[in-house]
Amino acid sequence: MIKKILFVVLLYYCLVSNSVLCAQVWVEAEQFDDKGGWIIDPQFMDQMGSPYLLAHGLGEPVDPATTTVLFKDKGAHYVWIRTKDWAPFPVGPGSFQLTVNNEELPVVFGQDGNSLWHWQYGGKIDIKSERVVLTLKDLSGFEGRVDALYFSKREDDAPPNGIKELTAFRRKMLQMPARPLPAGDYDLVVAGGGVAGICASIQAARLGLKVALIQNRPILGGNNSSEIRIPMSGDIYRNLYPKLGRIVRELNTGIVHEIGSVEQYGDKRKQSIVNNEKNISLFLSMHVYGVEKQDNKITAILAREIESGKEYRFNAPLFADCTGDASLGVAAGASHRTGRESFTETREPKAPEIADSLTLGTTNHWYATFEKEVSDFPLCPWAVTFTDKYYLSNTSSAWFWESGFYKDKVEDAEKVRDYNFRVVYGHWSYLKNKKKEEYANWKLKWMAFIAGKRESRRLEGDIMLSELDINNRIEYPDACVTTTWGIDLHYPDPENSKYYPGVEFLGIADHDRNFEPYHIPYRCFYSKDIDNLFMAGRNISATHIASGTVRVMKTTGMMGEVVGMAAYLCKKHQCTPREVYTHYLSELIFLQYLK
């Protein structure tokens, strides 16, 4: 009787539950044993739910990715792969196939016309052994993408599509613990390993604080890394206070042009400097996805290891958002804004009459090289179309190759990045096929798959720096970081707009070249409503117009240095970032004078 009851319970569980007991198998693409030529793309985890594998081959199929999976039950299984047709026309180029133990499924994935992330059905397969080798075979080299693979004994068992439901389903299939693992207790946790985050971490660590630096990429540097390849701009030699800029100088390799070699951006140099700081614990490839709070204070950061999926909790009394996108602040519920403020609100001369969503564009740099051998490049009907009436002659990008001016740079980030792909591939296809003789020996060599953002979300502090502050030379008592880059605002290129209205991919700059250095107040570097949150980088408290001068990396690096000093004072006096201004401003200024 007991055996019958147990059998009925087990049968019921299999019918109503998505459990491993039902012979379901879940495979995260980023956890493949051998990724071949596929690369992990974690940029859009908050929007689509996961890192994924990307076949970034510049038009040449990348090497297959393989992994070995254990199947508890042999026999018939049904397979789904979460993917998307990223450029349907009516079908796009991101095609790939799945091989199961050397048996290639006839279904071509990533080319079904569905431009949203979804579960594409792969049909029925016969599992004949416990150990199964799965192979992802890229067919095009044009950005095929795979989030996860799912196998089930039931044909009606497709996983959910909604992010909330899918996240819960994913956690169950991966048997993830309910609570994140402890990652330790720190004096300061810094989210974001760009120039600002590195400088904040180093400065705080050198003043004796125990620091955790969390970066969602495998290398440090952000826009100033070999993944994106933007030089540090701005000046660190016209400062109000002499100590600022010292750490920036340590990190800077001196490169002044865009799209240099990997070595010129000093990835290893940055990591070596950070690793040599005994008070810094560095966490690479770790994505901050949430916080724990008590009243108006963050008590812990929650972060997910990108490849393993393991989750961790970082405890501290102080936190710094150096993510660029203000991801930590937004997760904590901090006041923030995006787009252009209206003239009515700010009275800034450069502000529009009516507030709108325009932000500076996003760039994916690329270049081609002249080779000895002639090479071909396929026609790309799914890409942006160029004609004899309008085409470009570039063999590399430049700062003005930017798009997404009116797109949400966070929620629509993948669309913006993918549009940049379509622009570059369309441009290169036109040159290689319509201007064959001139470009026969040119070969597309490199293109960033990580988007280089100039602007997205900005957190609100006790002061919102504005163009009026700068134009009127307002001298705040807490003035500290000196910005020297003239207000530099980008807009869609009018000529480009004639041919691509609303989907421009070239920008123009309204850049004040006669700019007088201005000293940014410290009160722009902490949140007005999250009591223990600093910020440094392009996400500081500034209007859209004012952010046009403060956003460059030497300037943001000095912001990080000041945040590191202020964090030291917070620990010393057991006070908040705001109280550093109200009670200990003279000490903060003194620290910036030290030689």
Coordinates of C-alpha atoms in Angstrom, one line a residue:
M1 CA 0.0 0.0 0.0
I2 CA 2.8 2.4 1.0
K3 CA 4.6 1.7 -2.3
K4 CA 1.5 2.4 -4.3
I5 CA 1.0 5.7 -2.5
L6 CA 4.6 6.7 -3.2
F7 CA 4.3 5.7 -6.8
V8 CA 1.1 7.9 -7.2
V9 CA 2.8 10.8 -5.5
L10 CA 5.9 10.5 -7.7
L11 CA 3.7 10.2 -10.8
Y12 CA 1.7 13.3 -9.9
Y13 CA 4.9 15.3 -9.2
C14 CA 6.2 14.4 -12.6
L15 CA 3.0 15.5 -14.3
V16 CA 2.7 18.9 -12.6
S17 CA 6.2 19.9 -11.8
N18 CA 9.2 20.8 -13.9
S19 CA 11.6 18.8 -11.7
V20 CA 14.8 16.9 -12.6
L21 CA 12.8 13.8 -11.5
C22 CA 10.8 14.1 -14.7
A23 CA 14.0 13.5 -16.8
Q24 CA 14.3 17.2 -17.6
V25 CA 17.7 18.5 -18.5
W26 CA 18.7 22.2 -18.4
V27 CA 21.9 23.5 -19.8
E28 CA 23.2 27.0 -19.5
A29 CA 25.1 28.0 -22.7
E30 CA 27.7 30.1 -20.8
Q31 CA 28.6 26.9 -18.8
F32 CA 29.6 24.9 -21.9
D33 CA 32.9 23.0 -21.2
D34 CA 34.5 24.2 -24.4
K35 CA 33.1 27.4 -25.8
G36 CA 35.1 27.2 -29.0
G37 CA 34.8 30.6 -30.8
W38 CA 31.6 31.6 -29.0
I39 CA 32.0 34.4 -26.4
I40 CA 30.0 35.1 -23.2
D41 CA 27.9 38.3 -23.5
P42 CA 26.5 39.4 -20.1
Q43 CA 25.5 43.0 -21.0
F44 CA 21.8 42.5 -20.9
M45 CA 21.2 40.2 -18.0
D46 CA 18.8 42.5 -16.2
Q47 CA 16.7 42.8 -19.4
M48 CA 16.6 39.2 -20.8
G49 CA 17.6 37.3 -17.7
S50 CA 20.9 35.7 -18.3
P51 CA 24.3 35.8 -19.9
Y52 CA 24.5 34.1 -23.3
L53 CA 26.8 32.8 -25.9
L54 CA 27.4 35.0 -28.9
A55 CA 28.9 33.9 -32.3
H56 CA 30.8 37.1 -33.0
G57 CA 32.7 36.0 -36.1
L58 CA 32.5 39.1 -38.3
G59 CA 30.8 37.1 -41.0
E60 CA 32.9 33.9 -40.6
P61 CA 31.5 31.0 -38.6
V62 CA 33.2 30.6 -35.2
D63 CA 34.5 27.3 -33.9
P64 CA 31.8 25.0 -32.3
A65 CA 31.0 25.0 -28.6
T66 CA 30.8 21.6 -26.9
T67 CA 29.8 20.2 -23.6
T68 CA 29.0 16.9 -22.0
V69 CA 25.7 16.4 -20.2
L70 CA 24.3 13.5 -18.1
F71 CA 20.8 12.3 -19.0
K72 CA 19.2 10.2 -16.3
D73 CA 16.7 8.7 -18.7
K74 CA 17.3 7.3 -22.2
G75 CA 14.7 7.4 -25.0
A76 CA 12.7 10.2 -26.6
H77 CA 13.3 13.8 -25.5
Y78 CA 12.1 17.1 -26.9
V79 CA 14.4 20.0 -27.1
W80 CA 14.0 23.8 -27.0
I81 CA 16.7 26.5 -27.2
R82 CA 16.3 30.0 -26.0
T83 CA 17.5 32.3 -28.7
K84 CA 16.3 35.2 -30.9
D85 CA 16.4 36.2 -34.6
W86 CA 18.2 39.4 -33.9
A87 CA 17.8 40.9 -37.5
P88 CA 14.8 39.3 -39.2
F89 CA 14.4 40.3 -42.9
P90 CA 12.2 38.3 -42.9
V91 CA 14.8 36.0 -41.4
G92 CA 18.2 37.1 -40.0
P93 CA 21.7 35.8 -40.1
G94 CA 22.3 34.5 -36.6
S95 CA 21.8 30.9 -37.6
F96 CA 23.2 27.8 -35.8
Q97 CA 22.5 24.1 -35.3
L98 CA 22.6 21.7 -32.5
T99 CA 24.4 18.3 -32.6
V100 CA 23.5 15.6 -30.1
N101 CA 26.1 12.8 -29.9
N102 CA 27.2 13.5 -33.5
E103 CA 23.6 13.6 -34.7
E104 CA 22.8 17.0 -36.2
L105 CA 19.3 18.2 -35.7
P106 CA 17.7 19.4 -38.9
V107 CA 16.3 22.5 -37.3
V108 CA 18.2 25.8 -38.0
F109 CA 18.0 27.9 -34.8
G110 CA 18.1 31.7 -34.5
Q111 CA 16.5 32.3 -37.9
D112 CA 12.8 31.9 -37.4
G113 CA 11.7 35.5 -37.7
N114 CA 11.1 36.1 -34.0
S115 CA 13.1 39.1 -32.9
L116 CA 12.3 38.6 -29.2
W117 CA 14.1 36.2 -26.8
H118 CA 12.0 33.0 -27.0
W119 CA 12.2 29.2 -26.8
Q120 CA 12.6 27.8 -30.3
Y121 CA 11.4 24.2 -30.6
G122 CA 14.0 21.8 -32.0
G123 CA 12.0 18.7 -32.3
K124 CA 12.3 15.2 -31.0
I125 CA 15.6 13.4 -30.3
D126 CA 16.5 9.9 -29.2
I127 CA 18.9 9.7 -26.2
K128 CA 20.8 6.4 -26.3
S129 CA 23.4 6.9 -23.7
E130 CA 23.7 8.5 -20.3
R131 CA 26.6 10.8 -21.3
V132 CA 25.6 13.1 -24.2
V133 CA 27.8 15.5 -26.1
L134 CA 26.1 18.7 -27.2
T135 CA 27.6 20.8 -29.9
L136 CA 26.6 24.3 -31.0
K137 CA 27.5 24.8 -34.6
D138 CA 27.6 28.4 -35.8
L139 CA 26.5 28.7 -39.5
S140 CA 27.2 32.3 -40.3
G141 CA 29.5 34.2 -37.9
F142 CA 26.8 36.9 -37.7
E143 CA 25.9 37.1 -34.0
G144 CA 23.9 33.9 -33.4
R145 CA 23.1 33.7 -29.7
V146 CA 22.1 31.0 -27.2
D147 CA 20.9 31.5 -23.7
A148 CA 20.0 28.0 -22.6
L149 CA 19.0 24.5 -23.8
Y150 CA 16.1 22.5 -22.3
F151 CA 15.3 18.8 -22.8
S152 CA 12.1 17.1 -21.6
K153 CA 10.3 13.8 -22.0
R154 CA 7.1 15.8 -22.6
E155 CA 6.4 17.6 -25.9
D156 CA 4.1 20.1 -24.1
D157 CA 6.7 21.1 -21.6
A158 CA 8.2 24.3 -23.2
P159 CA 9.8 26.6 -20.5
P160 CA 8.0 29.9 -19.7
N161 CA 8.9 33.1 -21.6
G162 CA 8.1 35.8 -19.1
I163 CA 11.2 37.0 -17.3
K164 CA 9.8 36.6 -13.8
E165 CA 8.5 33.1 -14.5
L166 CA 11.6 32.1 -16.4
T167 CA 13.8 33.3 -13.6
A168 CA 12.0 31.2 -11.1
F169 CA 12.0 28.2 -13.5
R170 CA 15.7 28.6 -14.1
R171 CA 16.5 28.8 -10.4
K172 CA 14.6 25.6 -9.8
M173 CA 16.3 23.7 -12.7
L174 CA 19.7 24.8 -11.5
Q175 CA 18.8 23.9 -8.0
M176 CA 20.0 27.2 -6.7
P177 CA 20.0 27.9 -3.0
A178 CA 17.3 30.3 -1.7
R179 CA 19.9 32.6 -0.2
P180 CA 23.1 34.0 -1.7
L181 CA 26.4 32.8 -0.4
P182 CA 28.3 35.1 1.9
A183 CA 31.0 37.0 0.1
G184 CA 32.4 38.7 3.2
D185 CA 32.1 41.9 5.2
Y186 CA 33.8 45.1 3.8
D187 CA 34.1 48.7 4.7
L188 CA 33.2 49.8 1.1
V189 CA 31.8 47.8 -1.8
V190 CA 32.3 49.3 -5.2
A191 CA 30.1 48.2 -8.1
G192 CA 31.7 48.8 -11.5
G193 CA 35.3 48.3 -12.5
G194 CA 35.7 51.2 -15.0
V195 CA 38.2 54.0 -14.3
A196 CA 36.0 55.6 -11.7
G197 CA 35.4 52.4 -9.8
I198 CA 39.1 51.4 -9.9
C199 CA 40.2 54.8 -8.6
A200 CA 37.6 54.8 -5.8
S201 CA 38.7 51.3 -4.7
I202 CA 42.4 52.0 -4.8
Q203 CA 42.1 55.3 -2.9
A204 CA 39.9 53.8 -0.2
A205 CA 42.2 50.8 0.1
R206 CA 45.3 53.0 0.5
L207 CA 43.6 54.8 3.3
G208 CA 43.1 51.5 5.1
L209 CA 39.6 50.5 4.1
K210 CA 38.7 46.9 3.3
V211 CA 37.2 47.1 -0.2
A212 CA 35.3 44.8 -2.5
L213 CA 35.5 45.8 -6.2
I214 CA 32.8 44.1 -8.4
Q215 CA 33.1 44.1 -12.2
N216 CA 30.7 42.4 -14.5
R217 CA 33.4 41.8 -17.2
P218 CA 36.5 39.6 -17.1
I219 CA 38.7 42.6 -17.3
L220 CA 38.9 46.1 -15.8
G221 CA 38.7 49.5 -17.4
G222 CA 35.2 49.8 -18.8
N223 CA 35.3 52.2 -21.8
N224 CA 39.1 52.4 -21.4
S225 CA 39.6 48.6 -21.8
S226 CA 40.5 46.6 -24.9
E227 CA 36.9 45.5 -25.2
I228 CA 35.7 49.0 -26.1
R229 CA 38.9 51.0 -26.8
I230 CA 38.3 54.6 -25.8
P231 CA 41.2 56.7 -24.5
M232 CA 41.1 58.6 -21.3
S233 CA 40.1 62.2 -22.0
G234 CA 40.3 65.3 -19.9
D235 CA 43.2 66.9 -18.0
I236 CA 44.5 66.1 -14.5
Y237 CA 47.0 68.9 -14.3
R238 CA 44.8 71.9 -13.7
N239 CA 43.2 70.7 -10.5
L240 CA 42.0 72.8 -7.6
Y241 CA 43.8 70.3 -5.3
P242 CA 47.2 68.8 -6.0
K243 CA 46.6 65.2 -4.9
L244 CA 43.8 64.5 -7.2
G245 CA 44.7 62.6 -10.4
R246 CA 47.6 60.6 -9.0
I247 CA 45.8 57.3 -9.3
V248 CA 44.5 58.2 -12.7
R249 CA 48.1 58.7 -13.8
E250 CA 49.0 55.3 -12.6
L251 CA 46.3 53.7 -14.7
N252 CA 46.7 55.7 -17.9
T253 CA 48.8 54.2 -20.6
G254 CA 49.1 57.5 -22.5
I255 CA 47.1 56.4 -25.5
V256 CA 45.2 59.3 -27.0
H257 CA 43.5 57.8 -30.0
E258 CA 40.6 55.4 -30.4
I259 CA 40.7 51.8 -31.5
G260 CA 44.3 51.0 -30.6
S261 CA 45.8 47.6 -30.0
V262 CA 44.8 45.4 -27.1
E263 CA 48.1 46.2 -25.3
Q264 CA 47.6 50.0 -25.6
Y265 CA 44.7 50.0 -23.2
G266 CA 46.6 48.4 -20.3
D267 CA 44.2 45.7 -19.1
K268 CA 46.9 43.8 -17.4
R269 CA 48.4 46.9 -15.9
K270 CA 45.1 47.9 -14.3
Q271 CA 44.5 44.5 -12.9
S272 CA 48.1 44.3 -11.6
I273 CA 47.7 47.6 -9.8
V274 CA 44.5 46.5 -8.2
N275 CA 45.8 43.0 -7.3
N276 CA 48.8 44.7 -5.6
E277 CA 46.5 46.5 -3.1
K278 CA 46.2 44.2 -0.1
N279 CA 43.0 45.8 1.0
I280 CA 41.1 45.2 -2.2
S281 CA 39.2 42.0 -3.0
L282 CA 38.6 41.9 -6.8
F283 CA 35.5 40.1 -8.2
L284 CA 35.6 39.9 -11.9
S285 CA 32.7 38.5 -14.1
M286 CA 30.3 39.2 -11.2
H287 CA 27.1 41.1 -12.0
V288 CA 25.3 43.1 -9.3
Y289 CA 21.6 42.5 -9.6
G290 CA 20.0 43.6 -6.4
V291 CA 20.4 45.0 -2.9
E292 CA 19.2 44.4 0.6
K293 CA 18.0 47.6 2.5
Q294 CA 17.0 48.8 5.9
D295 CA 15.2 52.1 5.8
N296 CA 17.2 54.4 3.5
K297 CA 20.4 52.4 3.8
I298 CA 21.8 49.6 1.7
T299 CA 22.9 46.7 3.9
A300 CA 24.2 44.3 1.2
I301 CA 24.8 44.0 -2.5
L302 CA 23.6 40.8 -4.2
A303 CA 25.7 39.7 -7.2
R304 CA 25.7 36.8 -9.6
E305 CA 28.9 35.1 -10.9
I306 CA 28.4 35.3 -14.7
E307 CA 29.6 31.9 -15.7
S308 CA 28.7 29.7 -12.8
G309 CA 25.5 31.4 -11.9
K310 CA 26.4 31.3 -8.2
E311 CA 24.9 34.2 -6.1
Y312 CA 26.8 36.1 -3.4
R313 CA 26.0 38.7 -0.7
F314 CA 28.5 41.5 0.0
N315 CA 27.9 43.3 3.3
A316 CA 29.2 46.8 4.1
P317 CA 28.2 50.1 5.7
L318 CA 29.2 52.0 2.5
F319 CA 28.6 51.5 -1.2
A320 CA 29.7 53.2 -4.4
D321 CA 27.8 53.0 -7.7
C322 CA 30.4 53.3 -10.5
T323 CA 28.5 51.2 -13.0
G324 CA 27.9 54.0 -15.5
D325 CA 24.2 52.9 -15.8
A326 CA 23.5 53.7 -12.2
S327 CA 22.5 50.0 -11.8
L328 CA 23.2 49.8 -8.1
G329 CA 21.4 53.1 -7.3
V330 CA 18.4 52.1 -9.3
A331 CA 18.2 48.7 -7.6
A332 CA 18.3 50.5 -4.3
G333 CA 15.4 52.8 -5.3
A334 CA 17.6 56.0 -5.5
S335 CA 16.2 59.0 -7.4
H336 CA 17.5 59.1 -10.9
R337 CA 16.8 60.6 -14.3
T338 CA 17.6 60.2 -17.9
G339 CA 17.2 62.3 -21.1
R340 CA 17.2 66.0 -21.4
E341 CA 15.7 68.3 -18.8
S342 CA 13.5 71.2 -20.1
F343 CA 14.6 74.8 -20.2
T344 CA 11.6 75.6 -17.9
E345 CA 13.1 73.3 -15.2
T346 CA 16.8 74.1 -15.4
R347 CA 17.0 77.5 -17.3
E348 CA 20.0 76.1 -19.1
P349 CA 20.7 77.9 -22.4
K350 CA 21.4 74.6 -24.2
A351 CA 18.3 72.8 -22.8
P352 CA 15.3 72.1 -25.1
E353 CA 12.0 73.9 -24.4
I354 CA 10.4 70.5 -23.7
A355 CA 12.1 67.6 -21.9
D356 CA 12.7 64.6 -24.0
S357 CA 14.5 61.2 -24.0
L358 CA 17.6 62.2 -26.1
T359 CA 20.9 61.0 -24.7
L360 CA 24.3 60.8 -26.2
G361 CA 24.7 57.9 -28.6
T362 CA 26.3 54.4 -28.2
T363 CA 29.3 53.3 -30.2
N364 CA 30.7 49.9 -31.1
H365 CA 34.2 50.5 -32.5
W366 CA 35.5 48.5 -35.5
Y367 CA 38.3 48.5 -37.9
A368 CA 39.5 46.7 -41.1
T369 CA 43.1 46.0 -42.2
F370 CA 44.7 45.9 -45.7
E371 CA 45.8 42.3 -46.4
K372 CA 48.0 40.6 -49.0
E373 CA 45.2 38.3 -50.0
V374 CA 41.9 39.3 -51.6
S375 CA 38.8 38.5 -49.5
D376 CA 35.1 38.4 -50.0
F377 CA 32.2 39.5 -47.8
P378 CA 28.7 38.3 -48.2
L379 CA 25.7 40.4 -49.2
C380 CA 23.7 41.3 -46.0
P381 CA 20.1 42.0 -46.9
W382 CA 19.2 42.1 -43.2
A383 CA 21.7 44.9 -42.5
V384 CA 21.3 48.6 -42.9
T385 CA 21.3 49.4 -46.6
F386 CA 23.7 51.8 -48.3
T387 CA 23.4 53.0 -51.8
D388 CA 25.4 55.0 -54.4
K389 CA 23.5 58.1 -53.2
Y390 CA 24.7 57.6 -49.6
Y391 CA 27.5 55.5 -48.4
L392 CA 30.7 55.9 -46.3
S393 CA 34.3 55.2 -47.2
N394 CA 35.6 54.4 -43.8
T395 CA 37.9 51.4 -43.0
S396 CA 37.4 52.0 -39.3
S397 CA 35.0 53.7 -37.0
A398 CA 35.4 57.0 -35.2
W399 CA 33.7 58.7 -32.3
F400 CA 30.8 59.9 -34.5
W401 CA 29.7 56.3 -35.3
E402 CA 27.0 56.3 -32.7
S403 CA 23.3 55.4 -32.6
G404 CA 20.3 55.1 -30.3
F405 CA 19.9 58.8 -29.5
Y406 CA 16.3 58.4 -28.5
K407 CA 16.5 54.9 -27.2
D408 CA 16.6 53.8 -23.6
K409 CA 20.3 53.0 -23.2
V410 CA 19.5 50.4 -20.5
E411 CA 16.2 48.8 -21.4
D412 CA 16.9 48.9 -25.1
A413 CA 20.6 48.4 -24.9
E414 CA 20.7 45.1 -26.8
K415 CA 18.6 46.7 -29.7
V416 CA 21.0 49.6 -29.8
R417 CA 24.1 47.4 -29.9
D418 CA 22.6 45.1 -32.5
Y419 CA 21.7 48.1 -34.7
N420 CA 25.3 49.1 -34.6
F421 CA 26.2 45.6 -35.8
R422 CA 23.7 46.0 -38.7
V423 CA 25.2 49.4 -39.6
V424 CA 28.8 48.1 -39.7
Y425 CA 27.9 44.9 -41.6
G426 CA 25.8 46.8 -44.1
H427 CA 28.5 49.3 -44.6
W428 CA 31.2 46.7 -45.1
S429 CA 29.0 44.6 -47.4
Y430 CA 28.4 47.6 -49.6
L431 CA 32.1 48.4 -49.9
K432 CA 33.2 44.8 -50.5
N433 CA 30.5 44.1 -53.1
K434 CA 29.8 47.5 -54.8
K435 CA 33.4 48.9 -54.6
K436 CA 35.2 45.6 -55.2
E437 CA 38.3 46.8 -56.8
E438 CA 39.0 49.5 -54.2
Y439 CA 38.4 47.3 -51.2
A440 CA 39.3 43.9 -52.5
N441 CA 42.3 43.5 -50.1
W442 CA 40.6 45.0 -47.1
K443 CA 39.3 42.7 -44.4
L444 CA 37.0 43.4 -41.4
K445 CA 39.3 42.6 -38.5
W446 CA 37.8 43.6 -35.2
M447 CA 34.5 45.0 -33.8
A448 CA 33.6 45.5 -30.2
F449 CA 30.6 43.5 -29.1
I450 CA 30.5 45.4 -25.8
A451 CA 28.7 48.7 -26.3
G452 CA 30.5 51.9 -25.5
K453 CA 28.0 54.1 -23.8
R454 CA 28.3 57.9 -23.3
E455 CA 25.2 58.4 -21.3
S456 CA 22.3 56.6 -19.7
R457 CA 20.9 57.1 -16.2
R458 CA 22.1 59.7 -13.7
L459 CA 21.6 59.6 -9.9
E460 CA 20.4 62.6 -8.0
G461 CA 22.6 64.1 -5.3
D462 CA 22.2 67.0 -2.9
I463 CA 23.4 69.2 -5.8
M464 CA 22.4 68.6 -9.4
L465 CA 25.2 70.2 -11.4
S466 CA 23.9 72.4 -14.2
E467 CA 25.1 74.4 -17.2
L468 CA 24.2 77.6 -15.2
D469 CA 26.7 76.6 -12.4
I470 CA 29.4 76.3 -15.0
N471 CA 28.6 79.3 -17.1
N472 CA 28.1 81.5 -14.0
R473 CA 31.3 80.1 -12.4
I474 CA 29.5 79.2 -9.2
E475 CA 32.1 78.4 -6.5
Y476 CA 30.7 75.8 -4.1
P477 CA 32.5 75.4 -0.8
D478 CA 32.9 71.6 -1.5
A479 CA 34.3 72.1 -5.0
C480 CA 36.9 69.4 -5.7
V481 CA 37.2 67.5 -9.0
T482 CA 38.2 69.7 -11.8
T483 CA 36.5 69.2 -15.2
T484 CA 38.4 70.5 -18.2
W485 CA 36.6 68.8 -21.1
G486 CA 34.3 71.4 -22.7
I487 CA 30.5 70.7 -22.6
D488 CA 30.3 68.1 -25.4
L489 CA 26.8 67.2 -26.6
H490 CA 26.0 64.9 -29.4
Y491 CA 23.1 65.0 -31.8
P492 CA 22.0 63.0 -34.8
D493 CA 23.9 64.0 -37.9
P494 CA 21.5 66.1 -40.1
E495 CA 22.8 64.6 -43.4
N496 CA 22.5 61.0 -42.0
S497 CA 19.0 61.9 -40.8
K498 CA 17.9 62.6 -44.4
Y499 CA 18.5 59.0 -45.4
Y500 CA 17.8 57.3 -42.0
P501 CA 15.3 59.4 -40.2
G502 CA 14.7 58.3 -36.7
V503 CA 17.4 55.5 -36.9
E504 CA 20.5 57.6 -37.4
F505 CA 23.9 56.1 -36.8
L506 CA 26.2 59.1 -37.1
G507 CA 26.5 61.9 -34.7
I508 CA 27.7 65.5 -34.6
A509 CA 29.2 67.3 -31.6
D510 CA 28.4 70.6 -30.1
H511 CA 31.6 70.9 -28.2
D512 CA 32.8 74.0 -26.3
R513 CA 36.5 74.1 -27.2
N514 CA 37.1 77.4 -25.2
F515 CA 36.0 75.8 -21.9
E516 CA 37.4 77.2 -18.7
P517 CA 38.1 74.5 -16.0
Y518 CA 35.3 74.1 -13.5
H519 CA 35.4 72.5 -10.1
I520 CA 32.6 70.0 -9.4
P521 CA 31.1 70.0 -5.9
Y522 CA 31.4 66.9 -3.7
R523 CA 27.7 66.9 -3.1
C524 CA 27.2 65.5 -6.7
F525 CA 29.0 62.3 -5.6
Y526 CA 26.4 60.9 -3.1
S527 CA 22.7 60.0 -3.4
K528 CA 20.2 62.4 -1.9
D529 CA 18.0 59.7 -0.6
I530 CA 20.1 56.5 -0.1
D531 CA 22.1 57.5 3.0
N532 CA 25.2 55.3 2.4
L533 CA 25.5 55.4 -1.4
F534 CA 28.3 57.2 -3.3
M535 CA 28.5 57.5 -7.0
A536 CA 31.4 58.3 -9.4
G537 CA 31.4 58.2 -13.2
R538 CA 29.0 59.4 -15.8
N539 CA 26.1 58.6 -13.5
I540 CA 26.8 61.4 -11.0
S541 CA 24.3 64.1 -10.1
A542 CA 24.3 66.4 -13.2
T543 CA 21.8 67.5 -15.8
H544 CA 22.1 66.2 -19.3
I545 CA 23.8 69.4 -20.4
A546 CA 26.3 69.4 -17.5
S547 CA 27.1 65.7 -17.9
G548 CA 28.6 66.7 -21.3
T549 CA 31.7 68.0 -19.5
V550 CA 32.0 65.6 -16.5
R551 CA 31.6 62.3 -18.3
V552 CA 35.2 61.8 -19.7
M553 CA 37.4 59.2 -17.9
K554 CA 40.2 61.3 -16.4
T555 CA 37.5 63.4 -14.7
T556 CA 35.5 60.4 -13.6
G557 CA 38.7 58.8 -12.2
M558 CA 39.3 61.8 -10.0
M559 CA 35.7 61.5 -8.8
G560 CA 36.5 58.0 -7.7
E561 CA 39.6 59.3 -5.8
V562 CA 37.4 61.8 -3.9
V563 CA 34.8 59.1 -3.1
G564 CA 37.6 56.9 -1.7
M565 CA 38.7 59.7 0.5
A566 CA 35.1 60.5 1.7
A567 CA 34.6 56.8 2.4
Y568 CA 37.6 56.8 4.7
L569 CA 36.2 59.8 6.6
C570 CA 32.8 58.0 6.9
K571 CA 34.5 55.1 8.5
K572 CA 36.7 57.3 10.7
H573 CA 33.8 59.3 12.0
Q574 CA 31.1 56.7 11.7
C575 CA 29.1 59.1 9.6
T576 CA 27.2 59.3 6.3
P577 CA 28.5 60.7 3.0
R578 CA 26.3 63.7 3.5
E579 CA 27.8 64.3 7.0
V580 CA 31.2 64.4 5.4
Y581 CA 30.0 67.6 3.8
T582 CA 28.1 69.0 6.8
H583 CA 30.7 68.1 9.5
Y584 CA 34.0 67.1 8.0
L585 CA 34.5 69.1 4.8
S586 CA 37.7 70.6 5.9
E587 CA 39.2 67.1 6.4
L588 CA 38.1 66.1 2.9
I589 CA 39.8 69.1 1.5
F590 CA 42.9 68.5 3.5
L591 CA 43.1 64.9 2.1
Q592 CA 43.1 66.4 -1.4
Y593 CA 46.0 68.7 -0.5
L594 CA 48.3 65.9 0.8
K595 CA 51.4 65.3 -1.2

